[in-house]
mmCIF file of C-alpha atoms in Angstrom:
data_model
loop_
_atom_site.group_PDB
_atom_site.id
_atom_site.type_symbol
_atom_site.label_atom_id
_atom_site.label_comp_id
_atom_site.label_asym_id
_atom_site.label_seq_id
_atom_site.Cartn_x
_atom_site.Cartn_y
_atom_site.Cartn_z
ATOM 1 C CA MET W 1218 5.263 9.532 11.774
ATOM 2 C CA GLY W 1219 6.471 13.375 11.532
ATOM 3 C CA GLY W 1220 6.590 16.324 13.941
ATOM 4 C CA ALA W 1221 5.322 16.472 17.538
ATOM 5 C CA ALA W 1222 3.087 12.959 17.270
ATOM 6 C CA ALA W 1223 6.581 10.881 15.610
ATOM 7 C CA ALA W 1224 9.136 12.460 18.471
ATOM 8 C CA ALA W 1225 6.593 12.136 21.403
ATOM 9 C CA GLY W 1226 6.252 7.600 20.212
ATOM 10 C CA SER W 1227 10.451 8.136 19.690
ATOM 11 C CA MET W 1228 10.658 9.272 23.513
ATOM 12 C CA TRP W 1229 8.084 6.927 24.349
ATOM 13 C CA ILE W 1230 9.645 3.940 22.872
ATOM 14 C CA ARG W 1231 13.006 4.755 24.519
ATOM 15 C CA HIS W 1232 11.127 4.874 27.675
ATOM 16 C CA VAL W 1233 9.686 1.617 27.603
ATOM 17 C CA ARG W 1234 13.807 0.237 27.024
ATOM 18 C CA ARG W 1235 14.958 1.869 29.434
ATOM 19 C CA LEU W 1236 12.034 0.434 31.804
ATOM 20 C CA SER W 1237 12.221 -3.068 29.534
ATOM 21 C CA ALA W 1238 16.315 -2.366 30.614
ATOM 22 C CA ALA W 1239 15.737 -1.664 34.235
ATOM 23 C CA LYS W 1240 12.783 -3.071 36.253
ATOM 24 C CA VAL W 1241 10.104 -3.919 33.154
ATOM 25 C CA SER W 1242 11.326 -7.984 32.917
ATOM 26 C CA ALA W 1243 11.333 -9.213 29.180
ATOM 27 C CA ASP W 1244 7.574 -11.772 29.741
ATOM 28 C CA ALA W 1245 5.366 -8.409 31.583
ATOM 29 C CA LEU W 1246 6.947 -6.155 28.212
ATOM 30 C CA GLN W 1247 6.425 -9.120 25.824
ATOM 31 C CA GLN W 1248 2.379 -10.710 27.385
ATOM 32 C CA GLY W 1249 1.363 -6.283 26.692
ATOM 33 C CA GLN W 1250 2.312 -5.842 23.016
ATOM 34 C CA ASN W 1251 -0.054 -9.396 22.501
ATOM 35 C CA ARG W 1252 -2.962 -7.831 24.492
ATOM 36 C CA VAL W 1253 -2.094 -4.724 22.346
ATOM 37 C CA ILE W 1254 -1.693 -6.179 18.653
ATOM 38 C CA ASP W 1255 -4.580 -8.962 20.209
ATOM 39 C CA ALA W 1256 -7.127 -6.083 20.370
ATOM 40 C CA SER W 1257 -5.877 -4.627 17.238
ATOM 41 C CA LEU W 1258 -6.611 -7.899 15.022
ATOM 42 C CA THR W 1259 -9.786 -8.083 17.043
ATOM 43 C CA LEU W 1260 -11.080 -4.964 15.994
ATOM 44 C CA ILE W 1261 -10.045 -4.984 12.533
ATOM 45 C CA ARG W 1262 -11.262 -9.070 12.365
ATOM 46 C CA GLU W 1263 -14.939 -8.541 14.439
ATOM 47 C CA ARG W 1264 -15.576 -5.366 11.727
ATOM 48 C CA ALA W 1265 -14.426 -7.602 8.627
ATOM 49 C CA LYS W 1266 -16.520 -10.202 9.753
ATOM 50 C CA LEU W 1267 -19.910 -7.910 10.555
ATOM 51 C CA LYS W 1268 -19.720 -6.622 6.632
ATOM 52 C CA ALA W 1269 -18.448 -9.588 5.350
ATOM 53 C CA GLU W 1270 -21.943 -10.960 6.605
ATOM 54 C CA LEU W 1271 -23.997 -7.870 4.904
ATOM 55 C CA LEU W 1272 -22.591 -9.164 1.555
ATOM 56 C CA ARG W 1273 -23.368 -12.873 1.713
ATOM 57 C CA ALA W 1274 -26.451 -12.239 3.394
ATOM 58 C CA LEU W 1275 -26.765 -8.815 0.343
ATOM 59 C CA GLY W 1276 -25.972 -11.309 -2.345
ATOM 60 C CA GLY W 1277 -24.130 -12.019 -5.445
ATOM 61 C CA VAL W 1278 -21.051 -10.510 -4.417
ATOM 62 C CA LYS W 1279 -18.002 -11.806 -5.662
ATOM 63 C CA ALA W 1280 -15.620 -8.967 -4.680
ATOM 64 C CA SER W 1281 -15.685 -6.547 -2.600
ATOM 65 C CA ALA W 1282 -12.815 -3.810 -1.878
ATOM 66 C CA SER W 1283 -12.511 -3.881 1.244
ATOM 67 C CA LEU W 1284 -9.736 -0.517 2.102
ATOM 68 C CA LEU W 1285 -7.937 -1.302 6.118
ATOM 69 C CA GLY W 1286 -5.485 2.241 6.206
ATOM 70 C CA VAL W 1287 -1.684 1.401 7.634
ATOM 71 C CA PRO W 1288 -0.297 5.143 9.061
ATOM 72 C CA LEU W 1289 2.702 4.149 8.253
ATOM 73 C CA GLY W 1290 5.474 6.325 8.023
ATOM 74 C CA HIS W 1291 8.598 6.112 10.393
ATOM 75 C CA ASN W 1292 10.418 3.131 7.609
ATOM 76 C CA SER W 1293 10.196 6.740 4.886
ATOM 77 C CA SER W 1294 13.948 7.858 3.790
ATOM 78 C CA PHE W 1295 12.903 11.596 3.810
ATOM 79 C CA LEU W 1296 9.363 13.073 5.121
ATOM 80 C CA GLN W 1297 7.183 11.097 6.961
ATOM 81 C CA GLY W 1298 4.210 12.884 6.647
ATOM 82 C CA PRO W 1299 2.362 9.195 4.330
ATOM 83 C CA ALA W 1300 1.713 7.984 8.315
ATOM 84 C CA PHE W 1301 -1.455 11.282 8.120
ATOM 85 C CA ALA W 1302 -3.047 9.944 4.655
ATOM 86 C CA PRO W 1303 -5.493 7.443 5.363
ATOM 87 C CA PRO W 1304 -8.276 9.439 6.886
ATOM 88 C CA ARG W 1305 -7.241 11.783 4.384
ATOM 89 C CA ILE W 1306 -7.790 9.596 1.435
ATOM 90 C CA ARG W 1307 -11.775 8.133 3.161
ATOM 91 C CA GLU W 1308 -12.096 12.747 3.641
ATOM 92 C CA ALA W 1309 -11.250 13.065 0.111
ATOM 93 C CA ILE W 1310 -13.336 9.575 -1.104
ATOM 94 C CA TRP W 1311 -16.583 10.724 0.233
ATOM 95 C CA CYS W 1312 -16.365 15.039 -0.721
ATOM 96 C CA GLY W 1313 -18.943 16.070 -1.466
ATOM 97 C CA SER W 1314 -17.187 18.272 -4.133
ATOM 98 C CA THR W 1315 -17.965 14.243 -6.449
ATOM 99 C CA ASN W 1316 -19.989 12.310 -7.074
ATOM 100 C CA SER W 1317 -19.334 8.433 -5.355
ATOM 101 C CA SER W 1318 -19.973 6.920 -8.445
ATOM 102 C CA THR W 1319 -16.952 5.731 -10.350
ATOM 103 C CA GLU W 1320 -15.897 6.141 -14.139
ATOM 104 C CA GLU W 1321 -17.279 3.025 -15.970
ATOM 105 C CA GLY W 1322 -20.323 3.106 -13.304
ATOM 106 C CA LYS W 1323 -19.606 1.451 -9.573
ATOM 107 C CA GLU W 1324 -21.765 3.518 -7.116
ATOM 108 C CA LEU W 1325 -19.503 3.376 -3.793
ATOM 109 C CA ASN W 1326 -22.063 3.544 -1.505
ATOM 110 C CA ASP W 1327 -23.429 0.785 -3.265
ATOM 111 C CA PRO W 1328 -21.095 -1.843 -0.051
ATOM 112 C CA ARG W 1329 -21.547 -4.629 -2.558
ATOM 113 C CA VAL W 1330 -17.998 -2.913 -4.397
ATOM 114 C CA LEU W 1331 -17.028 -0.990 -0.984
ATOM 115 C CA THR W 1332 -16.448 -2.009 2.942
ATOM 116 C CA ASP W 1333 -13.901 -1.093 4.957
ATOM 117 C CA VAL W 1334 -12.828 -1.695 8.081
ATOM 118 C CA GLY W 1335 -10.888 0.544 9.798
ATOM 119 C CA ASP W 1336 -6.532 0.980 10.003
ATOM 120 C CA VAL W 1337 -4.670 -0.455 11.113
ATOM 121 C CA PRO W 1338 -2.807 1.194 14.526
ATOM 122 C CA ILE W 1339 0.594 1.822 13.815
ATOM 123 C CA GLN W 1340 1.979 4.054 16.464
ATOM 124 C CA GLU W 1341 -0.692 3.126 19.350
ATOM 125 C CA ILE W 1342 1.848 -0.557 18.717
ATOM 126 C CA ARG W 1343 5.557 1.480 17.469
ATOM 127 C CA ASP W 1344 3.961 2.857 21.746
ATOM 128 C CA CYS W 1345 4.103 -0.329 23.267
ATOM 129 C CA GLY W 1346 7.986 -0.410 22.124
ATOM 130 C CA VAL W 1347 7.190 -3.370 19.133
ATOM 131 C CA GLU W 1348 9.800 -3.794 16.578
ATOM 132 C CA ASP W 1349 9.685 -2.698 13.232
ATOM 133 C CA GLU W 1350 10.176 -7.643 11.882
ATOM 134 C CA ARG W 1351 6.860 -7.998 14.283
ATOM 135 C CA LEU W 1352 5.183 -4.515 13.024
ATOM 136 C CA MET W 1353 5.536 -5.970 9.171
ATOM 137 C CA HIS W 1354 3.207 -9.714 10.734
ATOM 138 C CA VAL W 1355 1.268 -7.054 13.211
ATOM 139 C CA VAL W 1356 0.012 -6.104 9.203
ATOM 140 C CA SER W 1357 0.503 -9.326 7.694
ATOM 141 C CA GLU W 1358 -1.604 -10.386 9.880
ATOM 142 C CA SER W 1359 -4.551 -7.640 9.609
ATOM 143 C CA VAL W 1360 -4.898 -8.366 5.186
ATOM 144 C CA LYS W 1361 -5.204 -11.706 6.554
ATOM 145 C CA THR W 1362 -7.963 -11.503 8.603
ATOM 146 C CA VAL W 1363 -9.616 -9.641 5.797
ATOM 147 C CA MET W 1364 -9.109 -12.690 2.867
ATOM 148 C CA ASP W 1365 -10.326 -14.719 5.408
ATOM 149 C CA GLU W 1366 -13.680 -13.174 5.395
ATOM 150 C CA ASP W 1367 -15.352 -13.554 1.664
ATOM 151 C CA PRO W 1368 -15.529 -11.782 -0.569
ATOM 152 C CA LEU W 1369 -13.779 -9.014 1.319
ATOM 153 C CA ARG W 1370 -11.144 -8.689 -0.817
ATOM 154 C CA PRO W 1371 -7.961 -5.422 0.541
ATOM 155 C CA LEU W 1372 -7.634 -2.719 -0.814
ATOM 156 C CA VAL W 1373 -4.679 0.087 1.590
ATOM 157 C CA LEU W 1374 -4.250 3.072 1.964
ATOM 158 C CA GLY W 1375 -0.857 3.970 3.258
ATOM 159 C CA GLY W 1376 1.109 4.769 4.537
ATOM 160 C CA ASP W 1377 4.380 4.736 3.066
ATOM 161 C CA HIS W 1378 6.048 2.190 0.304
ATOM 162 C CA SER W 1379 7.664 -0.254 2.846
ATOM 163 C CA ILE W 1380 3.522 -1.729 3.592
ATOM 164 C CA SER W 1381 3.896 -2.826 0.462
ATOM 165 C CA TYR W 1382 5.590 -6.071 1.270
ATOM 166 C CA PRO W 1383 3.435 -7.344 4.465
ATOM 167 C CA VAL W 1384 0.825 -6.923 2.748
ATOM 168 C CA VAL W 1385 1.688 -8.557 -1.000
ATOM 169 C CA ARG W 1386 3.248 -11.568 1.397
ATOM 170 C CA ALA W 1387 0.039 -11.761 3.457
ATOM 171 C CA VAL W 1388 -1.870 -11.563 -0.108
ATOM 172 C CA SER W 1389 0.007 -14.460 -1.370
ATOM 173 C CA GLU W 1390 0.422 -17.093 1.096
ATOM 174 C CA LYS W 1391 -3.371 -16.339 2.235
ATOM 175 C CA LEU W 1392 -4.166 -17.204 -1.917
ATOM 176 C CA GLY W 1393 -1.438 -20.227 -1.559
ATOM 177 C CA GLY W 1394 1.690 -18.485 -4.592
ATOM 178 C CA PRO W 1395 2.306 -16.190 -6.132
ATOM 179 C CA VAL W 1396 1.204 -12.852 -7.659
ATOM 180 C CA ASP W 1397 1.805 -10.022 -10.696
ATOM 181 C CA ILE W 1398 2.923 -7.371 -9.467
ATOM 182 C CA LEU W 1399 1.854 -3.772 -11.817
ATOM 183 C CA HIS W 1400 4.004 -1.729 -9.503
ATOM 184 C CA LEU W 1401 2.928 2.031 -10.469
ATOM 185 C CA ASP W 1402 6.189 4.965 -8.948
ATOM 186 C CA ALA W 1403 8.902 6.725 -9.546
ATOM 187 C CA HIS W 1404 10.920 5.354 -8.616
ATOM 188 C CA PRO W 1405 11.711 0.591 -7.755
ATOM 189 C CA ASP W 1406 11.226 0.591 -4.200
ATOM 190 C CA ILE W 1407 14.138 -2.505 -5.129
ATOM 191 C CA TYR W 1408 17.459 -1.412 -2.604
ATOM 192 C CA GLU W 1409 18.830 -4.346 -0.755
ATOM 193 C CA ALA W 1410 18.863 -2.391 2.127
ATOM 194 C CA PHE W 1411 18.336 1.434 1.688
ATOM 195 C CA GLU W 1412 20.409 3.858 4.616
ATOM 196 C CA GLY W 1413 20.453 0.353 6.779
ATOM 197 C CA ASN W 1414 16.440 -0.342 6.231
ATOM 198 C CA ILE W 1415 16.090 -3.767 5.281
ATOM 199 C CA TYR W 1416 12.235 -2.227 5.850
ATOM 200 C CA SER W 1417 12.854 0.645 3.872
ATOM 201 C CA HIS W 1418 9.156 2.102 2.111
ATOM 202 C CA ALA W 1419 12.921 2.682 -0.970
ATOM 203 C CA SER W 1420 13.484 -1.660 -0.042
ATOM 204 C CA SER W 1421 10.220 -2.967 -0.461
ATOM 205 C CA PHE W 1422 10.394 -5.277 -3.858
ATOM 206 C CA ALA W 1423 13.392 -6.179 -2.881
ATOM 207 C CA ARG W 1424 11.737 -7.863 0.025
ATOM 208 C CA ILE W 1425 8.407 -9.621 -2.080
ATOM 209 C CA MET W 1426 11.201 -10.731 -4.845
ATOM 210 C CA GLU W 1427 13.650 -12.714 -2.750
ATOM 211 C CA GLY W 1428 10.429 -14.021 -1.135
ATOM 212 C CA GLY W 1429 8.968 -15.343 -3.957
ATOM 213 C CA TYR W 1430 5.602 -14.122 -3.175
ATOM 214 C CA ALA W 1431 5.856 -12.282 -7.641
ATOM 215 C CA ARG W 1432 6.111 -14.236 -10.718
ATOM 216 C CA ARG W 1433 6.374 -11.363 -12.342
ATOM 217 C CA LEU W 1434 6.929 -7.565 -11.449
ATOM 218 C CA LEU W 1435 6.369 -4.581 -13.682
ATOM 219 C CA GLN W 1436 7.423 -1.096 -12.460
ATOM 220 C CA VAL W 1437 5.552 1.786 -14.451
ATOM 221 C CA GLY W 1438 6.562 5.442 -14.455
ATOM 222 C CA ILE W 1439 10.753 4.674 -13.407
ATOM 223 C CA ARG W 1440 12.481 8.345 -13.491
ATOM 224 C CA SER W 1441 14.992 8.219 -9.906
ATOM 225 C CA ILE W 1442 16.544 5.142 -10.787
ATOM 226 C CA THR W 1443 20.525 4.462 -9.352
ATOM 227 C CA LYS W 1444 23.178 1.874 -10.885
ATOM 228 C CA GLU W 1445 21.913 -0.446 -8.485
ATOM 229 C CA GLY W 1446 17.976 -0.091 -8.916
ATOM 230 C CA ARG W 1447 19.070 -1.659 -12.174
ATOM 231 C CA GLU W 1448 21.248 -3.681 -10.863
ATOM 232 C CA GLN W 1449 18.360 -5.272 -8.007
ATOM 233 C CA GLY W 1450 15.827 -5.347 -11.215
ATOM 234 C CA LYS W 1451 18.208 -8.095 -14.168
ATOM 235 C CA ARG W 1452 18.583 -9.492 -10.254
ATOM 236 C CA PHE W 1453 15.624 -10.129 -9.574
ATOM 237 C CA GLY W 1454 14.181 -10.999 -13.177
ATOM 238 C CA VAL W 1455 12.457 -6.936 -13.339
ATOM 239 C CA GLU W 1456 10.402 -5.452 -15.758
ATOM 240 C CA GLN W 1457 11.338 -1.430 -15.223
ATOM 241 C CA TYR W 1458 9.075 0.595 -18.109
ATOM 242 C CA GLU W 1459 11.187 4.381 -17.844
ATOM 243 C CA MET W 1460 9.417 7.672 -18.294
ATOM 244 C CA ARG W 1461 12.613 7.809 -20.746
ATOM 245 C CA THR W 1462 10.392 5.779 -23.470
ATOM 246 C CA PHE W 1463 7.043 5.506 -22.422
ATOM 247 C CA SER W 1464 6.519 6.913 -25.628
ATOM 248 C CA LYS W 1465 7.319 3.644 -27.052
ATOM 249 C CA ASP W 1466 6.277 1.941 -24.044
ATOM 250 C CA ARG W 1467 2.782 2.613 -23.511
ATOM 251 C CA GLU W 1468 0.352 1.066 -26.460
ATOM 252 C CA LYS W 1469 2.283 -2.205 -24.662
ATOM 253 C CA LEU W 1470 1.384 -0.982 -21.277
ATOM 254 C CA GLU W 1471 -2.058 0.108 -22.224
ATOM 255 C CA ASN W 1472 -2.886 -3.316 -23.026
ATOM 256 C CA LEU W 1473 -1.442 -5.659 -20.128
ATOM 257 C CA LYS W 1474 -3.058 -9.203 -20.078
ATOM 258 C CA LEU W 1475 -1.668 -10.560 -16.450
ATOM 259 C CA GLY W 1476 -1.914 -12.709 -13.940
ATOM 260 C CA GLU W 1477 -3.111 -16.170 -15.447
ATOM 261 C CA GLY W 1478 -1.135 -19.171 -14.363
ATOM 262 C CA VAL W 1479 -0.386 -17.776 -10.929
ATOM 263 C CA LYS W 1480 -3.230 -16.931 -8.259
ATOM 264 C CA GLY W 1481 -3.898 -13.158 -9.441
ATOM 265 C CA VAL W 1482 -2.955 -9.635 -9.404
ATOM 266 C CA TYR W 1483 -1.333 -7.127 -6.791
ATOM 267 C CA ILE W 1484 -1.678 -3.029 -8.422
ATOM 268 C CA SER W 1485 0.612 -1.194 -6.003
ATOM 269 C CA ILE W 1486 0.965 2.943 -6.813
ATOM 270 C CA ASP W 1487 3.011 5.145 -4.926
ATOM 271 C CA VAL W 1488 1.581 8.196 -6.333
ATOM 272 C CA ASP W 1489 4.534 9.953 -6.715
ATOM 273 C CA CYS W 1490 4.449 7.826 -10.651
ATOM 274 C CA LEU W 1491 2.957 10.776 -11.286
ATOM 275 C CA ASP W 1492 4.024 14.206 -12.964
ATOM 276 C CA PRO W 1493 4.033 16.335 -9.456
ATOM 277 C CA ALA W 1494 1.993 19.216 -12.297
ATOM 278 C CA PHE W 1495 -0.428 16.322 -11.623
ATOM 279 C CA ALA W 1496 0.139 14.883 -7.671
ATOM 280 C CA PRO W 1497 2.095 17.285 -5.411
ATOM 281 C CA GLY W 1498 1.978 16.309 -1.767
ATOM 282 C CA VAL W 1499 4.620 13.445 -2.036
ATOM 283 C CA SER W 1500 7.280 13.244 -0.125
ATOM 284 C CA HIS W 1501 9.759 12.760 -3.560
ATOM 285 C CA ILE W 1502 8.750 15.378 -6.477
ATOM 286 C CA GLU W 1503 9.994 13.491 -9.038
ATOM 287 C CA PRO W 1504 9.558 16.101 -12.516
ATOM 288 C CA GLY W 1505 8.887 14.090 -15.852
ATOM 289 C CA GLY W 1506 6.270 11.790 -14.825
ATOM 290 C CA LEU W 1507 2.777 9.974 -15.955
ATOM 291 C CA SER W 1508 0.123 12.275 -16.235
ATOM 292 C CA PHE W 1509 -3.692 11.219 -13.686
ATOM 293 C CA ARG W 1510 -5.031 9.826 -17.652
ATOM 294 C CA ASP W 1511 -1.953 7.652 -18.712
ATOM 295 C CA VAL W 1512 -2.370 5.587 -15.556
ATOM 296 C CA LEU W 1513 -6.335 5.643 -15.587
ATOM 297 C CA ASN W 1514 -5.938 4.484 -19.294
ATOM 298 C CA ILE W 1515 -2.972 0.984 -17.757
ATOM 299 C CA LEU W 1516 -5.628 0.712 -14.436
ATOM 300 C CA HIS W 1517 -9.365 0.831 -16.467
ATOM 301 C CA ASN W 1518 -7.664 -1.666 -19.908
ATOM 302 C CA LEU W 1519 -5.773 -4.396 -17.362
ATOM 303 C CA GLN W 1520 -6.456 -8.307 -18.054
ATOM 304 C CA GLY W 1521 -6.845 -10.088 -15.020
ATOM 305 C CA ASP W 1522 -8.645 -10.735 -11.262
ATOM 306 C CA VAL W 1523 -7.072 -7.612 -8.962
ATOM 307 C CA VAL W 1524 -7.516 -9.599 -5.623
ATOM 308 C CA ALA W 1525 -5.395 -6.288 -3.422
ATOM 309 C CA ALA W 1526 -4.195 -2.930 -3.768
ATOM 310 C CA ASP W 1527 -2.663 -0.464 -1.919
ATOM 311 C CA VAL W 1528 -1.918 3.255 -2.509
ATOM 312 C CA VAL W 1529 1.044 4.836 -1.376
ATOM 313 C CA GLU W 1530 2.841 7.467 -0.604
ATOM 314 C CA PHE W 1531 0.249 10.897 0.253
ATOM 315 C CA ASN W 1532 1.955 13.286 2.142
ATOM 316 C CA PRO W 1533 -1.301 15.395 3.708
ATOM 317 C CA GLN W 1534 1.626 17.845 5.159
ATOM 318 C CA ARG W 1535 2.419 18.928 1.324
ATOM 319 C CA ASP W 1536 -0.853 19.140 0.402
ATOM 320 C CA THR W 1537 -0.366 22.992 0.226
ATOM 321 C CA VAL W 1538 -3.055 23.190 -3.423
ATOM 322 C CA ASP W 1539 -6.386 22.834 -1.391
ATOM 323 C CA GLY W 1540 -6.180 19.009 -1.391
ATOM 324 C CA MET W 1541 -5.357 19.009 -4.605
ATOM 325 C CA THR W 1542 -3.122 15.532 -3.858
ATOM 326 C CA ALA W 1543 -5.829 14.107 -1.858
ATOM 327 C CA MET W 1544 -8.406 14.019 -4.471
ATOM 328 C CA VAL W 1545 -5.735 12.815 -6.551
ATOM 329 C CA ALA W 1546 -5.883 9.727 -4.244
ATOM 330 C CA ALA W 1547 -9.176 8.648 -3.218
ATOM 331 C CA LYS W 1548 -9.880 8.751 -7.261
ATOM 332 C CA LEU W 1549 -7.066 6.360 -7.659
ATOM 333 C CA VAL W 1550 -9.602 4.623 -4.883
ATOM 334 C CA ARG W 1551 -12.105 4.712 -6.495
ATOM 335 C CA GLU W 1552 -11.280 3.834 -9.315
ATOM 336 C CA LEU W 1553 -9.707 0.516 -7.902
ATOM 337 C CA THR W 1554 -12.394 -0.376 -6.597
ATOM 338 C CA ALA W 1555 -14.199 -0.492 -9.311
ATOM 339 C CA LYS W 1556 -11.404 -3.102 -10.903
ATOM 340 C CA ILE W 1557 -11.394 -5.212 -7.484
ATOM 341 C CA SER W 1558 -15.404 -5.103 -7.212
ATOM 342 C CA LYS W 1559 -17.677 -7.218 -9.163
#
């Protein structure tokens, strides 16, 4: 997280480690962590169960997008503000300045289209001294908990892009095989271990590909890529579409057909895929990006069964233009909801 909350959280974690070494047994600490994690998963499970029971009673629902917030920001390499994004995105979704209809005419206030199961309490879990490896498993288990309740499909609100790894892992494991991924971003996020952190937001797709959770990975909007990013792309067979050739690639990207022969399509949208003229409230500002209509054209025309999605890297601490980027992130969520629900 950022600011005072991050400082307080890191101080508490260090204090827990000192206590663990000096006074608290490893078993006692482990048991306490287990209780907090179990309570967190129970709340998500019960909310998901309640929402799914309602939808099954209503009938006629094959799939409903279900919001799950993952307010994690500490794996960001620059600013950690994305941890504060989920509540701001929710607020913008229901902002009175717009209506509740998607561009294709689906009504968000219909629970058969959109539900919400709350947030994974990331900071509360980290305050108990839980390290990243286990934290990533908590995120995965939270996603699986949502997927346990048919017809809910997770639409995850980040958070930094490190959350895509545990989310995609959960989706692939739950469905029993790999998915095709459409990844919109200014960066490929495929470093082996950025700054030594294997869970960095800049390394999430390396973890996804080495885990075998994706058959195809299409990365669109790329305009900040290093030699390692290109080499990693070749290593994993990634289809990287850079902005410098977007005019040539546009027709193909606006007529994608994905998911055949695998378990479906996963969409991951980093808000910085957009040119900063459309979305200035991001940590990594990269000029020369996609327009908002470019993104919508790609999403609207995509053919495939979208089984889950995420919207990540919105940074409210940089959203200084009257909440404009919050509205942009919310619109992305709304249109993804339309793509998922049926």
